[in-house]
């Protein structure tokens, strides 16, 4: 069920009940958020933010990190000159 192996779902279901197991598996099936860590030794977060928004990349400043940005949808970033120059890395917010 829920695109998970039967054995895994059965274990979750026996532990949490069917309703919570389905809800949990559905959340786990959601696409992960994409975060960028700005290399502030090379450039400021504001400059990377301004550059990406000028290229119509949907991005927001993170709340928990002063050097992070969050993409609001999937984007192809590996070909951007700023990525190749090491201005930011793709990673989770932690």
Tab-separated table of N, CA and C in Angstrom, residues 2-84:
chain	number	residue	atom	x	y	z
A	2	UNK	N	0.348	2.273	-0.566
A	2	UNK	CA	0.999	3.595	-0.549
A	2	UNK	C	2.381	3.581	-1.186
A	3	UNK	N	2.612	2.690	-2.132
A	3	UNK	CA	3.908	2.595	-2.827
A	3	UNK	C	5.047	2.173	-1.911
A	4	UNK	N	4.757	1.437	-0.871
A	4	UNK	CA	5.783	0.912	0.020
A	4	UNK	C	5.739	-0.608	-0.018
A	5	UNK	N	6.851	-1.262	0.266
A	5	UNK	CA	6.839	-2.726	0.325
A	5	UNK	C	5.807	-3.222	1.346
A	6	UNK	N	5.167	-4.327	1.021
A	6	UNK	CA	4.110	-4.867	1.886
A	6	UNK	C	4.588	-5.092	3.311
A	7	UNK	N	5.796	-5.656	3.459
A	7	UNK	CA	6.313	-5.932	4.799
A	7	UNK	C	6.504	-4.648	5.597
A	8	UNK	N	7.023	-3.614	4.949
A	8	UNK	CA	7.229	-2.343	5.629
A	8	UNK	C	5.891	-1.747	6.066
A	9	UNK	N	4.929	-1.707	5.131
A	9	UNK	CA	3.626	-1.137	5.472
A	9	UNK	C	2.972	-1.926	6.597
A	10	UNK	N	3.086	-3.232	6.567
A	10	UNK	CA	2.483	-4.062	7.610
A	10	UNK	C	3.072	-3.737	8.979
A	11	UNK	N	4.371	-3.501	9.028
A	11	UNK	CA	5.010	-3.151	10.311
A	11	UNK	C	4.529	-1.789	10.809
A	12	UNK	N	4.435	-0.836	9.910
A	12	UNK	CA	3.955	0.495	10.294
A	12	UNK	C	2.491	0.408	10.724
A	13	UNK	N	1.715	-0.341	9.972
A	13	UNK	CA	0.296	-0.493	10.281
A	13	UNK	C	0.084	-1.154	11.637
A	14	UNK	N	0.861	-2.191	11.942
A	14	UNK	CA	0.695	-2.874	13.227
A	14	UNK	C	1.137	-1.985	14.387
A	15	UNK	N	2.034	-1.074	14.119
A	15	UNK	CA	2.525	-0.177	15.161
A	15	UNK	C	1.608	1.028	15.373
A	16	UNK	N	1.035	1.549	14.276
A	16	UNK	CA	0.311	2.822	14.361
A	16	UNK	C	-1.172	2.730	14.025
A	17	UNK	N	-1.591	1.630	13.443
A	17	UNK	CA	-2.965	1.543	12.956
A	17	UNK	C	-3.015	1.924	11.487
A	18	UNK	N	-4.069	1.497	10.812
A	18	UNK	CA	-4.162	1.675	9.361
A	18	UNK	C	-4.214	3.146	8.963
A	19	UNK	N	-5.052	3.933	9.616
A	19	UNK	CA	-5.224	5.334	9.229
A	19	UNK	C	-3.911	6.109	9.337
A	20	UNK	N	-3.219	5.991	10.460
A	20	UNK	CA	-1.961	6.718	10.661
A	20	UNK	C	-0.880	6.164	9.748
A	21	UNK	N	-0.890	4.868	9.498
A	21	UNK	CA	0.097	4.271	8.594
A	21	UNK	C	-0.055	4.828	7.190
A	22	UNK	N	-1.296	4.935	6.711
A	22	UNK	CA	-1.546	5.489	5.377
A	22	UNK	C	-1.119	6.951	5.335
A	23	UNK	N	-1.494	7.732	6.353
A	23	UNK	CA	-1.107	9.146	6.405
A	23	UNK	C	0.416	9.301	6.417
A	24	UNK	N	1.086	8.495	7.219
A	24	UNK	CA	2.550	8.558	7.324
A	24	UNK	C	3.204	8.213	6.001
A	25	UNK	N	2.756	7.155	5.372
A	25	UNK	CA	3.339	6.745	4.092
A	25	UNK	C	3.069	7.776	3.003
A	26	UNK	N	1.900	8.387	3.030
A	26	UNK	CA	1.607	9.431	2.046
A	26	UNK	C	2.529	10.634	2.223
A	27	UNK	N	2.810	11.011	3.457
A	27	UNK	CA	3.748	12.112	3.716
A	27	UNK	C	5.145	11.732	3.229
A	28	UNK	N	5.547	10.503	3.480
A	28	UNK	CA	6.872	10.046	3.043
A	28	UNK	C	6.988	9.991	1.521
A	29	UNK	N	5.869	9.910	0.824
A	29	UNK	CA	5.868	9.888	-0.640
A	29	UNK	C	5.932	11.279	-1.266
A	30	UNK	N	5.792	12.320	-0.461
A	30	UNK	CA	5.847	13.680	-0.998
A	30	UNK	C	7.273	14.022	-1.416
A	31	UNK	N	7.427	14.836	-2.453
A	31	UNK	CA	8.775	15.234	-2.875
A	31	UNK	C	9.480	16.025	-1.774
A	32	UNK	N	10.758	15.794	-1.643
A	32	UNK	CA	11.541	16.514	-0.639
A	32	UNK	C	11.751	17.958	-1.079
A	33	UNK	N	11.829	18.854	-0.105
A	33	UNK	CA	12.127	20.251	-0.408
A	33	UNK	C	13.613	20.362	-0.762
A	34	UNK	N	13.930	21.296	-1.621
A	34	UNK	CA	15.314	21.502	-2.031
A	34	UNK	C	15.827	22.789	-1.413
A	35	UNK	N	16.957	22.673	-0.738
A	35	UNK	CA	17.585	23.823	-0.102
A	35	UNK	C	18.940	24.084	-0.730
A	36	UNK	N	19.337	25.333	-0.710
A	36	UNK	CA	20.663	25.735	-1.183
A	36	UNK	C	21.407	26.363	-0.018
A	37	UNK	N	22.675	26.004	0.129
A	37	UNK	CA	23.540	26.644	1.118
A	37	UNK	C	24.469	27.571	0.363
A	38	UNK	N	24.390	28.850	0.668
A	38	UNK	CA	25.218	29.846	-0.003
A	38	UNK	C	26.610	29.834	0.608
A	39	UNK	N	27.622	29.866	-0.240
A	39	UNK	CA	29.015	29.940	0.206
A	39	UNK	C	29.313	31.413	0.486
A	40	UNK	N	29.087	31.820	1.735
A	40	UNK	CA	29.226	33.236	2.088
A	40	UNK	C	30.677	33.704	2.107
A	41	UNK	N	31.627	32.799	1.924
A	41	UNK	CA	33.024	33.214	1.762
A	41	UNK	C	33.252	33.793	0.369
A	42	UNK	N	32.328	33.504	-0.547
A	42	UNK	CA	32.456	33.983	-1.933
A	42	UNK	C	31.423	35.045	-2.296
A	43	UNK	N	30.207	34.926	-1.731
A	43	UNK	CA	29.113	35.806	-2.145
A	43	UNK	C	28.060	35.832	-1.043
A	44	UNK	N	27.271	36.881	-0.988
A	44	UNK	CA	26.221	36.976	0.031
A	44	UNK	C	24.967	36.224	-0.410
A	45	UNK	N	24.181	35.844	0.577
A	45	UNK	CA	22.910	35.181	0.275
A	45	UNK	C	22.014	36.108	-0.549
A	46	UNK	N	22.011	37.394	-0.218
A	46	UNK	CA	21.175	38.344	-0.953
A	46	UNK	C	21.541	38.403	-2.433
A	47	UNK	N	22.836	38.325	-2.744
A	47	UNK	CA	23.248	38.368	-4.154
A	47	UNK	C	22.797	37.115	-4.901
A	48	UNK	N	22.933	35.957	-4.265
A	48	UNK	CA	22.473	34.718	-4.909
A	48	UNK	C	20.953	34.752	-5.057
A	49	UNK	N	20.263	35.217	-4.044
A	49	UNK	CA	18.802	35.344	-4.098
A	49	UNK	C	18.390	36.252	-5.263
A	50	UNK	N	19.022	37.408	-5.369
A	50	UNK	CA	18.704	38.352	-6.436
A	50	UNK	C	18.992	37.745	-7.806
A	51	UNK	N	20.130	37.063	-7.930
A	51	UNK	CA	20.469	36.440	-9.213
A	51	UNK	C	19.428	35.388	-9.600
A	52	UNK	N	19.105	34.502	-8.673
A	52	UNK	CA	18.170	33.421	-8.995
A	52	UNK	C	16.781	33.955	-9.328
A	53	UNK	N	16.307	34.932	-8.569
A	53	UNK	CA	14.982	35.485	-8.874
A	53	UNK	C	14.986	36.222	-10.214
A	54	UNK	N	16.113	36.827	-10.577
A	54	UNK	CA	16.183	37.494	-11.888
A	54	UNK	C	16.154	36.486	-13.034
A	55	UNK	N	16.528	35.246	-12.753
A	55	UNK	CA	16.472	34.160	-13.736
A	55	UNK	C	15.158	33.380	-13.647
A	56	UNK	N	14.185	33.935	-12.907
A	56	UNK	CA	12.865	33.317	-12.710
A	56	UNK	C	12.927	31.980	-11.981
A	57	UNK	N	13.945	31.808	-11.141
A	57	UNK	CA	14.023	30.617	-10.292
A	57	UNK	C	13.216	30.917	-9.030
A	58	UNK	N	12.162	30.132	-8.748
A	58	UNK	CA	11.339	30.395	-7.568
A	58	UNK	C	12.070	29.994	-6.289
A	59	UNK	N	12.545	30.976	-5.559
A	59	UNK	CA	13.367	30.729	-4.384
A	59	UNK	C	12.946	31.674	-3.262
A	60	UNK	N	13.095	31.200	-2.030
A	60	UNK	CA	12.798	32.007	-0.849
A	60	UNK	C	13.966	31.902	0.116
A	61	UNK	N	14.137	32.913	0.939
A	61	UNK	CA	15.156	32.865	1.986
A	61	UNK	C	14.652	31.963	3.106
A	62	UNK	N	15.542	31.129	3.643
A	62	UNK	CA	15.143	30.222	4.714
A	62	UNK	C	14.992	30.989	6.025
A	63	UNK	N	14.140	30.461	6.876
A	63	UNK	CA	13.908	31.080	8.177
A	63	UNK	C	14.938	30.639	9.211
A	64	UNK	N	15.405	29.408	9.113
A	64	UNK	CA	16.279	28.846	10.140
A	64	UNK	C	17.760	29.036	9.879
A	65	UNK	N	18.126	29.434	8.698
A	65	UNK	CA	19.538	29.597	8.354
A	65	UNK	C	19.738	30.921	7.626
A	66	UNK	N	20.720	31.684	8.066
A	66	UNK	CA	21.015	32.972	7.437
A	66	UNK	C	21.784	32.820	6.137
A	67	UNK	N	22.192	31.593	5.815
A	67	UNK	CA	22.929	31.364	4.571
A	67	UNK	C	22.185	30.411	3.634
A	68	UNK	N	20.900	30.185	3.912
A	68	UNK	CA	20.147	29.222	3.122
A	68	UNK	C	19.080	29.846	2.255
A	69	UNK	N	18.763	29.133	1.190
A	69	UNK	CA	17.654	29.463	0.300
A	69	UNK	C	16.856	28.187	0.064
A	70	UNK	N	15.567	28.328	-0.166
A	70	UNK	CA	14.714	27.177	-0.441
A	70	UNK	C	14.058	27.347	-1.794
A	71	UNK	N	14.176	26.322	-2.623
A	71	UNK	CA	13.484	26.324	-3.909
A	71	UNK	C	12.030	25.956	-3.665
A	72	UNK	N	11.120	26.671	-4.312
A	72	UNK	CA	9.703	26.365	-4.143
A	72	UNK	C	9.194	25.396	-5.198
A	73	UNK	N	10.032	25.071	-6.180
A	73	UNK	CA	9.732	24.020	-7.155
A	73	UNK	C	11.057	23.511	-7.712
A	74	UNK	N	11.017	22.335	-8.298
A	74	UNK	CA	12.238	21.733	-8.843
A	74	UNK	C	12.790	22.569	-9.984
A	75	UNK	N	14.096	22.744	-9.995
A	75	UNK	CA	14.763	23.536	-11.011
A	75	UNK	C	16.075	22.867	-11.396
A	76	UNK	N	16.510	23.127	-12.612
A	76	UNK	CA	17.813	22.645	-13.072
A	76	UNK	C	18.844	23.723	-12.715
A	77	UNK	N	19.699	23.428	-11.756
A	77	UNK	CA	20.657	24.411	-11.253
A	77	UNK	C	22.103	24.089	-11.588
A	78	UNK	N	22.386	22.855	-11.935
A	78	UNK	CA	23.777	22.427	-12.088
A	78	UNK	C	24.494	23.098	-13.248
A	79	UNK	N	23.753	23.650	-14.192
A	79	UNK	CA	24.374	24.321	-15.331
A	79	UNK	C	24.562	25.820	-15.118
A	80	UNK	N	24.052	26.345	-14.013
A	80	UNK	CA	24.193	27.778	-13.760
A	80	UNK	C	25.646	28.140	-13.456
A	81	UNK	N	26.143	29.243	-13.996
A	81	UNK	CA	27.525	29.654	-13.733
A	81	UNK	C	27.807	29.829	-12.237
A	82	UNK	N	26.831	30.336	-11.491
A	82	UNK	CA	27.024	30.557	-10.050
A	82	UNK	C	27.193	29.248	-9.290
A	83	UNK	N	26.521	28.198	-9.749
A	83	UNK	CA	26.725	26.893	-9.136
A	83	UNK	C	28.134	26.390	-9.444
A	84	UNK	N	28.533	26.517	-10.700
A	84	UNK	CA	29.859	26.050	-11.114
A	84	UNK	C	30.981	26.835	-10.437
